[in-house]
Short mmCIF file of C-alpha atoms in Angstrom, two decimals:
data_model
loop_
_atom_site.label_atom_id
_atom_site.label_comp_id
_atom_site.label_asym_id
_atom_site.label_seq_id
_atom_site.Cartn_x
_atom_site.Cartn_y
_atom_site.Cartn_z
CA UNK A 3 -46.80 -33.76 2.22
CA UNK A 4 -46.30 -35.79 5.47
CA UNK A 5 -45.30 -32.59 7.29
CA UNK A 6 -48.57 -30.66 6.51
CA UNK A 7 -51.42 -32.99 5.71
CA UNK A 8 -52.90 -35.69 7.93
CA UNK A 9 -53.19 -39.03 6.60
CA UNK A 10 -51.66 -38.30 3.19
CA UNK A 11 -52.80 -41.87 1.77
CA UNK A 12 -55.96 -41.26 1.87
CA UNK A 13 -57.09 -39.16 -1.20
CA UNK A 14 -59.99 -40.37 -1.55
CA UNK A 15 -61.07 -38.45 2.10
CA UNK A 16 -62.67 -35.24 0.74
CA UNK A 17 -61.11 -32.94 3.90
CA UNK A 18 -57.17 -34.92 2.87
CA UNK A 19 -57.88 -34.06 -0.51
CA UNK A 20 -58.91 -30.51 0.37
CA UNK A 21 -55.37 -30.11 2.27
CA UNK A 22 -53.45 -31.12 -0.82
CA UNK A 23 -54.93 -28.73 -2.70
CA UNK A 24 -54.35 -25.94 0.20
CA UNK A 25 -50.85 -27.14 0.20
CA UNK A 26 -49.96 -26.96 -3.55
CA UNK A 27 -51.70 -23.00 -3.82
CA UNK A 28 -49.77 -22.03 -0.91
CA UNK A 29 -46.43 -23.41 -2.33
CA UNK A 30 -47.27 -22.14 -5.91
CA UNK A 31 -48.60 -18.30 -4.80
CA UNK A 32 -45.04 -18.21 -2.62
CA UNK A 33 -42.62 -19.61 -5.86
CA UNK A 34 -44.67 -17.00 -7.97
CA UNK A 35 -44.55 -13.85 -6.15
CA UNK A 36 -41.04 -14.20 -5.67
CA UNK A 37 -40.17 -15.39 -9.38
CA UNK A 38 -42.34 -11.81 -9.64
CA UNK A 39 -40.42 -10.01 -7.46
CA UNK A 40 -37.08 -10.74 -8.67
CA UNK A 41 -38.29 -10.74 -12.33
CA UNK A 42 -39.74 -7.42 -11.82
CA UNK A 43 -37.08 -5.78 -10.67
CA UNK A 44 -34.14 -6.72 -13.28
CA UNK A 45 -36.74 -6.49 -15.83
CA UNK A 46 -37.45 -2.56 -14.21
CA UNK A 47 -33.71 -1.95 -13.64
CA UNK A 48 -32.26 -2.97 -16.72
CA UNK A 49 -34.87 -2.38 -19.12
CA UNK A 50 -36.06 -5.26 -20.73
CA UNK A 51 -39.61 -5.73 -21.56
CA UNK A 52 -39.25 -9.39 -22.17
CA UNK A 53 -37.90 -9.75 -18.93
CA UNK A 54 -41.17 -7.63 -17.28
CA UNK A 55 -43.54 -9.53 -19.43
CA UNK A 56 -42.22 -13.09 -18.15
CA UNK A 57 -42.29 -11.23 -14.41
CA UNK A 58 -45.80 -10.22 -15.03
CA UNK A 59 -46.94 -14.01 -16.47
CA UNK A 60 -45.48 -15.08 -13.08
CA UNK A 61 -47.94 -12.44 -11.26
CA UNK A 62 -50.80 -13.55 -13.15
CA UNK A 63 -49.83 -17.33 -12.20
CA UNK A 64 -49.92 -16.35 -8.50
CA UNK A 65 -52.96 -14.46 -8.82
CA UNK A 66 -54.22 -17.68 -10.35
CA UNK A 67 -52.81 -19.95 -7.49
CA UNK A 68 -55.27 -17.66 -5.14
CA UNK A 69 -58.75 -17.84 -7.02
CA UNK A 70 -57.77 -21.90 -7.34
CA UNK A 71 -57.53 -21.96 -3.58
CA UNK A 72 -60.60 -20.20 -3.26
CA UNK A 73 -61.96 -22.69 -5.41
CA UNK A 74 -60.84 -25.49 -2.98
CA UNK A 75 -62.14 -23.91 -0.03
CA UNK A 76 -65.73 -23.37 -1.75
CA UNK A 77 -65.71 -26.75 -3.01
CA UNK A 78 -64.74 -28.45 -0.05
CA UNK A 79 -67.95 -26.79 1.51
CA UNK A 80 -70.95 -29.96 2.22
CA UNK A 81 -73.77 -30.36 0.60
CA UNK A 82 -77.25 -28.79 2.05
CA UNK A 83 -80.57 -28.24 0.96
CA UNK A 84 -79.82 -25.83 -2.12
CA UNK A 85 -77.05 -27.96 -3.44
CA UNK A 86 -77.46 -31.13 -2.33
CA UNK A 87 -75.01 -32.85 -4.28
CA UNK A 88 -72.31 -30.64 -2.80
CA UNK A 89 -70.24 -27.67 -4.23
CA UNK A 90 -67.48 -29.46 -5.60
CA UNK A 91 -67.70 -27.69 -8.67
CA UNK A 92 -67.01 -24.44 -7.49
CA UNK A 93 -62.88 -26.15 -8.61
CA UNK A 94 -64.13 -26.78 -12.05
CA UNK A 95 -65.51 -22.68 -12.30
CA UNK A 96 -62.19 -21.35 -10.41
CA UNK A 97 -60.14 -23.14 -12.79
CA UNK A 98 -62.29 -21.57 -15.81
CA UNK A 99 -61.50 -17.70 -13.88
CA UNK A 100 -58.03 -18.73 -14.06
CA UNK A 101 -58.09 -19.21 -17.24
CA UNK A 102 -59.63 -15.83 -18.59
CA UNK A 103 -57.04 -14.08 -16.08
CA UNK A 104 -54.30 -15.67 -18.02
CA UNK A 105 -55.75 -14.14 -21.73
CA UNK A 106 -56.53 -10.89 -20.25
CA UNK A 107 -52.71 -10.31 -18.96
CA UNK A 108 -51.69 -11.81 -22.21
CA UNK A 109 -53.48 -9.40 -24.36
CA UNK A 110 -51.82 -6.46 -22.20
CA UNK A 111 -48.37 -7.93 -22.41
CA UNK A 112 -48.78 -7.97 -26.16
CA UNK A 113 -49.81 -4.42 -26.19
CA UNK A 114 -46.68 -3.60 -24.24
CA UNK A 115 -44.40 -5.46 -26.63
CA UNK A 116 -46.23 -4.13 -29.58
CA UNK A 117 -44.92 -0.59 -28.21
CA UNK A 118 -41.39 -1.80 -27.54
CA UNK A 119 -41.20 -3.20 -30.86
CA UNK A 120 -42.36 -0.03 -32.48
CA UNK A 121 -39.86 2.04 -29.94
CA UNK A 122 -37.06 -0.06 -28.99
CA UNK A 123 -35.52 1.50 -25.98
CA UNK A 124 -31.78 0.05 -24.79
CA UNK A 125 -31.27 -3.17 -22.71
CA UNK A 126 -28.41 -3.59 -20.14
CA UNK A 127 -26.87 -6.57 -19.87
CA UNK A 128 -25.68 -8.15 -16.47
CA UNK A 129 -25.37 -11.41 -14.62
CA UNK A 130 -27.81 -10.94 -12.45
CA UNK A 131 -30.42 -10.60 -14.83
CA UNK A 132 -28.78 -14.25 -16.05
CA UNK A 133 -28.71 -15.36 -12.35
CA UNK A 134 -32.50 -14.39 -11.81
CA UNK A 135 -33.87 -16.23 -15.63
CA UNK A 136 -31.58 -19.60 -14.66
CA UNK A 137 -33.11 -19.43 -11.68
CA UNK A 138 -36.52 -19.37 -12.39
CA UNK A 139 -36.37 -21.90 -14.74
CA UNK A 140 -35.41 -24.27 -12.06
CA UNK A 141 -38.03 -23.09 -10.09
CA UNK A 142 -40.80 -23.70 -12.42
CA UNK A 143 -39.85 -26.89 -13.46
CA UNK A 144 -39.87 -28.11 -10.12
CA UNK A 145 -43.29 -26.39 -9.95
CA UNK A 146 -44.49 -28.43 -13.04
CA UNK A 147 -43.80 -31.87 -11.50
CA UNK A 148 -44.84 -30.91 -8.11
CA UNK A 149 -48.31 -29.88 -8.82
CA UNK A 150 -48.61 -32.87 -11.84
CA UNK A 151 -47.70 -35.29 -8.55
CA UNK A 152 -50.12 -34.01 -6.64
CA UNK A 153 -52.74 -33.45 -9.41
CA UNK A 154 -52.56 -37.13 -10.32
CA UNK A 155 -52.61 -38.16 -7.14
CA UNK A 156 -55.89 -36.58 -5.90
CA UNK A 157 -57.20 -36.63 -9.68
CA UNK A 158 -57.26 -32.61 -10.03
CA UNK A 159 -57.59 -30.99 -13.49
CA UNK A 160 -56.70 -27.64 -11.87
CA UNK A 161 -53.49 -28.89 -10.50
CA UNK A 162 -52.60 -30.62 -13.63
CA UNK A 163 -53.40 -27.26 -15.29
CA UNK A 164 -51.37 -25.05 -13.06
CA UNK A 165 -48.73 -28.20 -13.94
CA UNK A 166 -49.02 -27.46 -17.57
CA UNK A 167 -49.10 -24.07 -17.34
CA UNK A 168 -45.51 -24.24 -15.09
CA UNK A 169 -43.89 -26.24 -17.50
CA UNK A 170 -45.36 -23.45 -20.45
CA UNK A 171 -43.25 -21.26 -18.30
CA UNK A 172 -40.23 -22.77 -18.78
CA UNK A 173 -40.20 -22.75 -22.19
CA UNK A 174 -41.30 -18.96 -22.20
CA UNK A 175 -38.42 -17.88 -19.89
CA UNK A 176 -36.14 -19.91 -21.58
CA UNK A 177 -37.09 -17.79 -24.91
CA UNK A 178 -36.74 -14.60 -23.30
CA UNK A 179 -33.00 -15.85 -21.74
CA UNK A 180 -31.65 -17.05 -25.11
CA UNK A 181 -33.33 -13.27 -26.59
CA UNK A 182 -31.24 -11.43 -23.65
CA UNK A 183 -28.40 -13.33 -25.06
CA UNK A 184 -29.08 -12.10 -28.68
CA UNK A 185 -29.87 -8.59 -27.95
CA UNK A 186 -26.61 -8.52 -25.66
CA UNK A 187 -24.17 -10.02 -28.21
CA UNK A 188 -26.18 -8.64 -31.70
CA UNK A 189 -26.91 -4.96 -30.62
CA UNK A 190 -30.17 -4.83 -31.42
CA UNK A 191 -32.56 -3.45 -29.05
CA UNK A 192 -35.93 -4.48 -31.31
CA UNK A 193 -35.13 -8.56 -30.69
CA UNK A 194 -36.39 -7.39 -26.61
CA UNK A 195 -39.75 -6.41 -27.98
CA UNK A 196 -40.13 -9.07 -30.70
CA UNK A 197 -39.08 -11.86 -27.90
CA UNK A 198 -42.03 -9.98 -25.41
CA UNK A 199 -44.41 -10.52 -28.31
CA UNK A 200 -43.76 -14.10 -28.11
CA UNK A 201 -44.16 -14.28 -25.02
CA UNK A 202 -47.28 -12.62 -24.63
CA UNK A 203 -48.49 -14.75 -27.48
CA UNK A 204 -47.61 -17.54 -26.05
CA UNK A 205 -48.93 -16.95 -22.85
CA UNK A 206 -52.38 -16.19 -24.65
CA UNK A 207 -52.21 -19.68 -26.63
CA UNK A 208 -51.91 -21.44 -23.43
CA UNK A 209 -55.02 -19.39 -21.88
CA UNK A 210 -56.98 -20.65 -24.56
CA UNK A 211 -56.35 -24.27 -24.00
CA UNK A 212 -56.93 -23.86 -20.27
CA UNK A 213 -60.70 -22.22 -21.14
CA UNK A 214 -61.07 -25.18 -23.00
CA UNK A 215 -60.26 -27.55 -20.31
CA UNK A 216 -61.70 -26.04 -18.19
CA UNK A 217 -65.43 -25.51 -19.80
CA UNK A 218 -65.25 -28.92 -20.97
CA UNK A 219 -65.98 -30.65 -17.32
CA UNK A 220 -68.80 -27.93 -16.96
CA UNK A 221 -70.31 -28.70 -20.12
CA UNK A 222 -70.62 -32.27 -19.00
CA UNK A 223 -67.64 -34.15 -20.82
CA UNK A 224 -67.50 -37.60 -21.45
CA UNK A 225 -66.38 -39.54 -18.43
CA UNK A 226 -63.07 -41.18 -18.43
CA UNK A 227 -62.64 -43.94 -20.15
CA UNK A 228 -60.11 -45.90 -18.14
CA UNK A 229 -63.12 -45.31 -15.24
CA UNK A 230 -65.61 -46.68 -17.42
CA UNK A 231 -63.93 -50.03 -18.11
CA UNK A 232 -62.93 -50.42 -14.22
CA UNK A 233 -66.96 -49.96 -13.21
CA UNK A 234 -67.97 -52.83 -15.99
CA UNK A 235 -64.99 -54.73 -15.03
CA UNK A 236 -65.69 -54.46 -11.23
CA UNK A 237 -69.51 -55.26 -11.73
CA UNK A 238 -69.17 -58.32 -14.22
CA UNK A 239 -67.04 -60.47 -11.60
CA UNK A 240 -69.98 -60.54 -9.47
CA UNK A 241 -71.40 -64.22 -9.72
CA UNK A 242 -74.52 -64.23 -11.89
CA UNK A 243 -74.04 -60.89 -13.63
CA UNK A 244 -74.35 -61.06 -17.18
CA UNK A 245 -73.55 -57.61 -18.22
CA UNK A 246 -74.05 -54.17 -17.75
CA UNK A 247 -75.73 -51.33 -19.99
CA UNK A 248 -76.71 -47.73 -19.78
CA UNK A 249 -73.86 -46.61 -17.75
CA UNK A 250 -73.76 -43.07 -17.14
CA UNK A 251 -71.68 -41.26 -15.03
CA UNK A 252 -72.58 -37.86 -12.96
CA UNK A 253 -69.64 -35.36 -12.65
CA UNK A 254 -70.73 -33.15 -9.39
CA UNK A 255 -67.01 -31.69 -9.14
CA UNK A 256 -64.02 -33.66 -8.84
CA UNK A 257 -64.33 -36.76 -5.88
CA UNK A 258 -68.05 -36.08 -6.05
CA UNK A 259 -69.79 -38.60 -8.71
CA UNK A 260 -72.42 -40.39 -9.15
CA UNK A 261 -72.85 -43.41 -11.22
CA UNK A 262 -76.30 -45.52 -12.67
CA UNK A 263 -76.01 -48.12 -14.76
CA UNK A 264 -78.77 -51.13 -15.81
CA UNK A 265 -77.01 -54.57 -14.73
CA UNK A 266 -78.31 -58.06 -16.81
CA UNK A 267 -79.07 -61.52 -14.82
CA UNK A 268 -81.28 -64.34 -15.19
CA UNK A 269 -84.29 -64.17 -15.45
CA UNK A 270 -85.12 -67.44 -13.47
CA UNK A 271 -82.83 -66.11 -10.38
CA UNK A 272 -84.58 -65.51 -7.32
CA UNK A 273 -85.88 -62.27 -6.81
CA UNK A 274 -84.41 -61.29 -3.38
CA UNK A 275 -80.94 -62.81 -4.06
CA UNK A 276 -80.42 -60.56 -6.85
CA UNK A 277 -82.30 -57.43 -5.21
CA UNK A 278 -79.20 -58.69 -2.33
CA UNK A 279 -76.52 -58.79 -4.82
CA UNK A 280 -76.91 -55.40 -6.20
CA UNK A 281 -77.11 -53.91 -2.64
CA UNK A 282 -73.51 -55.53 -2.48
CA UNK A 283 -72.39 -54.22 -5.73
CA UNK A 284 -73.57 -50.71 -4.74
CA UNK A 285 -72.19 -50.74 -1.17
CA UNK A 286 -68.62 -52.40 -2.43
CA UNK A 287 -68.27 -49.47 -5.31
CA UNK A 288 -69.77 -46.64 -2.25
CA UNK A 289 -67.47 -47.74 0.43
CA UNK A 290 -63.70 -48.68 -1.50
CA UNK A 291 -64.23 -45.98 -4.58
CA UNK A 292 -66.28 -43.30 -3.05
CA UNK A 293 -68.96 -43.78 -6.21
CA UNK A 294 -72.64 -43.21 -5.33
CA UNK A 295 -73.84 -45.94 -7.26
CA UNK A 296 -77.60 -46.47 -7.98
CA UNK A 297 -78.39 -50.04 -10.11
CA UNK A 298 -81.35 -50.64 -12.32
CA UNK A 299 -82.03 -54.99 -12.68
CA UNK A 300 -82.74 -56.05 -16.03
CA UNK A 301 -83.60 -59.58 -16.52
CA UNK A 302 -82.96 -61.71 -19.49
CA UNK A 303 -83.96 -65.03 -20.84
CA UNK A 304 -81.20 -67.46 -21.14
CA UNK A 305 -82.94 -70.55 -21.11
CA UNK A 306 -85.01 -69.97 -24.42
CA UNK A 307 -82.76 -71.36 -27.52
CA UNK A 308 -84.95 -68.75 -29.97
CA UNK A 309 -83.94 -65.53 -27.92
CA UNK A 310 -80.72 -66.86 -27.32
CA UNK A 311 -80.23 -67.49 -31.38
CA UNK A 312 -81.86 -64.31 -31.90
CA UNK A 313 -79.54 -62.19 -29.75
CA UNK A 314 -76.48 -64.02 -31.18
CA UNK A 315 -77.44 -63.37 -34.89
CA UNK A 316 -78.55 -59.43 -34.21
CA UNK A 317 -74.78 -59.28 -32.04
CA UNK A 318 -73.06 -60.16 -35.70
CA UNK A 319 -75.26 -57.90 -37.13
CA UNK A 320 -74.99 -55.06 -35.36
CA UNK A 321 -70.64 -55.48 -35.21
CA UNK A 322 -70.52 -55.83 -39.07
CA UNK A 323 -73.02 -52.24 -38.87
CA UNK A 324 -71.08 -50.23 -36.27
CA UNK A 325 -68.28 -51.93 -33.84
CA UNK A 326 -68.88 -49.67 -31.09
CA UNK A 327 -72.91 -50.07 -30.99
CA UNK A 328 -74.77 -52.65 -28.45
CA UNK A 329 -77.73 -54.05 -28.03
CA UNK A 330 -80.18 -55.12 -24.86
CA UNK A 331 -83.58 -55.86 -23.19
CA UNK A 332 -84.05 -57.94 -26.22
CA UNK A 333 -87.38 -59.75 -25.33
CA UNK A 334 -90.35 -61.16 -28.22
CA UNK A 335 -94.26 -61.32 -27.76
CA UNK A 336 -95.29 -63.80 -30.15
CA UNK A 337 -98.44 -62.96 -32.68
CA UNK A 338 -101.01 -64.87 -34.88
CA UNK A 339 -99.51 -63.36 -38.19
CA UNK A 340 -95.81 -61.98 -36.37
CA UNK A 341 -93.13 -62.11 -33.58
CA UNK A 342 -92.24 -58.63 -32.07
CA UNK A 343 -88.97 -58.87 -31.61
CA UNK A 344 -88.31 -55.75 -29.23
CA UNK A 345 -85.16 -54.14 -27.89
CA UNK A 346 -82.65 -51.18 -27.38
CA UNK A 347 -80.19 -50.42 -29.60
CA UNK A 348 -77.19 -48.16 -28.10
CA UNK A 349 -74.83 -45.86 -30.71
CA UNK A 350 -72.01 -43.91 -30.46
CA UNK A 351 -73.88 -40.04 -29.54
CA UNK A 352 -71.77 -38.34 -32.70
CA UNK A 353 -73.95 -40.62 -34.87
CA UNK A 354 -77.06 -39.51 -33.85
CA UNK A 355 -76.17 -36.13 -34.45
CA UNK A 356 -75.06 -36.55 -37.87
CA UNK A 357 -76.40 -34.82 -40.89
CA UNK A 358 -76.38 -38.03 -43.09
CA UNK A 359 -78.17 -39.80 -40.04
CA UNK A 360 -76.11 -42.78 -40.51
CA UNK A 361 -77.68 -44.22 -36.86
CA UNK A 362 -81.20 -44.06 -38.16
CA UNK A 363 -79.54 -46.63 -41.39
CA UNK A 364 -78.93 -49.00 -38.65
CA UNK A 365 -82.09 -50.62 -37.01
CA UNK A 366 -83.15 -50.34 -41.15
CA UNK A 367 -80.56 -53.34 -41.53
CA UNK A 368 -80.97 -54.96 -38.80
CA UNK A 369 -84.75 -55.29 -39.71
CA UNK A 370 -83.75 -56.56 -43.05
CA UNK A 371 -81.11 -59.02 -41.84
CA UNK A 372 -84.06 -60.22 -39.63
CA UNK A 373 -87.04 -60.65 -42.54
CA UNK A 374 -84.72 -62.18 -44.31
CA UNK A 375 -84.08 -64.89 -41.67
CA UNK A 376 -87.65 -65.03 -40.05
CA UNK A 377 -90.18 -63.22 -42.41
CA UNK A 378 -92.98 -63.35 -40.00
CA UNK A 379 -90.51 -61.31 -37.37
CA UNK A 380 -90.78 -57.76 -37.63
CA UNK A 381 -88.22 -55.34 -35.05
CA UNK A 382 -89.50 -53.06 -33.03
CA UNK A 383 -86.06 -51.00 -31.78
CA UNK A 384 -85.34 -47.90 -29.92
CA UNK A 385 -82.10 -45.91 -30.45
CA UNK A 386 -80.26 -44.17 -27.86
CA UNK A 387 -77.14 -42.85 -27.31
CA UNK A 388 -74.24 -44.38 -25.55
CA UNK A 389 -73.29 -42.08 -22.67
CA UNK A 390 -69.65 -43.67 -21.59
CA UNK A 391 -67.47 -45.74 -23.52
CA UNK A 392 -64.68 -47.74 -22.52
CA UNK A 393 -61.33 -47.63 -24.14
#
């Protein structure tokens, strides 16, 4: 990593982060064409179709290495006036070709097993056909904690894929080593096919869970959680921030986010101190975690022991109703007959989307729990979902 990329400690550099990305597909497409090659050619001398099916999973992985470093290069393109918010997920899309490359040389391995299995042809036995699976083992275990460094390290879920998918590979060639073993020492021919069936098999389950990973991003996935509690962390230690609410996070491709979020202070502050502070907050999270941050102020009352009660006692409320609901911009306009007592009330999304619309039972209780205690209060509340949740 020192050798080939400039300034290695900065990952957060979009062009450093682009060069660790280079460097892993170049290192990954060399490993697996010559895993191939070698693979390929005991598998072709010697007759074993497990052998050529692991050889050809090792072709498709190189194949994938390529489109993934395609996908770098697009992504590291900049933003302009079509797609101004960059093309960083052009990795998210290359990772998702990937994937369907995987399934379709999986469902032609499994045809070609089906055949051995149906015509079992001889298998010769040798060392070097021992010599070439031992060997690729190593290989791709090496492979697996090479790209899972570097995937952690510049926070890529196609690296940590292509990491997954290495170690996969390990336990697929070790299969079709023990089934050489078998087939040598038993006799029987048929174990070659059944073992490239498993392979193939194998080699499509794993496809599967790599579309899955891979759509998930694009379908707009829930951002991480361990992010989510560093943000509200981060923003709470300013002086004279009460809280934070309606946090949502923007995935643009990976490095390229952007974050809004409604931020709580006093109400009696001054108003160009606090439009000052959240220029800070914004600039702090911009500059030292590359997070395009935009912040909406929300004042509350503090200084009003009615609100103040009133927030407290619809809190308990809302905790004994649903833990992970909150609530804010609680404010009240008084009435001649009633007190509006007016805020938002934030649920976990699943609930919304229930059949049994368990959310819509909650601002019914918490309208009862507050008749109860002021009869001449009536709530007026408006339910949204929460968009990121800590851990």
């Amino acid at each position: 990593m020192k050798l080939f990329i400039k300034n290695p400690d900065q990952t957060g550099d979009h062009k450093v982060r682009t060069a660790y990305g280079n460097l892993a597909c170049f290192v990954c497409i060399f490993c697996n064409v010559l895993l191939f090659a070698g693979k390929f050619l005991v598998g072709t001398i010697f007759g074993s179709m497990a052998i050529t099916a692991d050889a050809m999973n090792n072709l498709s992985d190189a194949s994938s290495n390529v489109v993934s470093l395609v996908g770098f290069r697009l992504g590291a393109k900049p933003a302009d006036d079509e797609h101004p918010y960059g093309h960083a997920r052009y990795e998210y899309i290359a990772g998702l070709a990937v994937s369907v490359m995987i399934l379709v040389i999986g469902v032609e391995l499994l045809k070609e097993s089906f055949l051995k299995v149906l015509h079992p042809t001889p298998v010769t036995f040798s060392a070097l056909t021992i010599a070439v699976l031992l060997a690729s083992i190593a290989v791709k275990l090496w492979m697996s904690v090479f790209n899972r460094n570097i995937g952690n390290r510049i926070h890529s879920e196609t690296l940590l894929a292509t990491a997954a998918d290495a170690r996969n590979d390990v336990i697929s060639t070790s299969a079709v080593l023990v089934a050489t073993l078998v087939t040598h020492f038993s006799g029987i021919d048929r174990i070659d096919g059944i073992m490239g069936l498993s392979v193939a098999a194998f080699i499509l389950w794993s496809g599967i869970g790599l579309v899955r990973d891979t759509i998930s991003p694009i379908l707009g996935a829930a951002p991480d959680p361990e992010l989510i509690e560093y943000i509200e962390k981060k923003a709470t230690s300013y002086p004279g921030v009460l809280g934070i609410h309606d946090l949502m996070i923007h995935d643009y491709g990976p490095g390229n986010q952007l974050v809004s979020f409604h931020i709580e202070m006093p109400a009696d502050c001054d108003v160009m101190q606090s439009h000052d502070l959240i220029d800070s907050i914004e600039k702090d999270f911009q500059v030292h975690d590359h997070l395009l941050v935009t912040i909406h102020f929300d004042p509350v009352v503090t200084d009003d022991p009615h609100i103040n009660e009133l927030r407290d006692f619809l809190k308990e409320k809302l905790a004994e109703l649903e833990p992970q609901a909150n609530l804010h911009d609680l404010r009240i306009v008084p009435g001649p007959t009633h007190t509006n007592v007016i805020f938002d009330c934030a649920v976990p999304a699943d609930l919304l989307a229930a059949r049994d619309r368990r959310a819509n039972k909650i601002p019914a209780e918490l309208r009862k729990a507050v008749s109860e205690k002021w009869p001449d209060h009536f709530c007026v509340i408006q339910l949204e979902p929460i968009y990121a949740k800590a851990k």
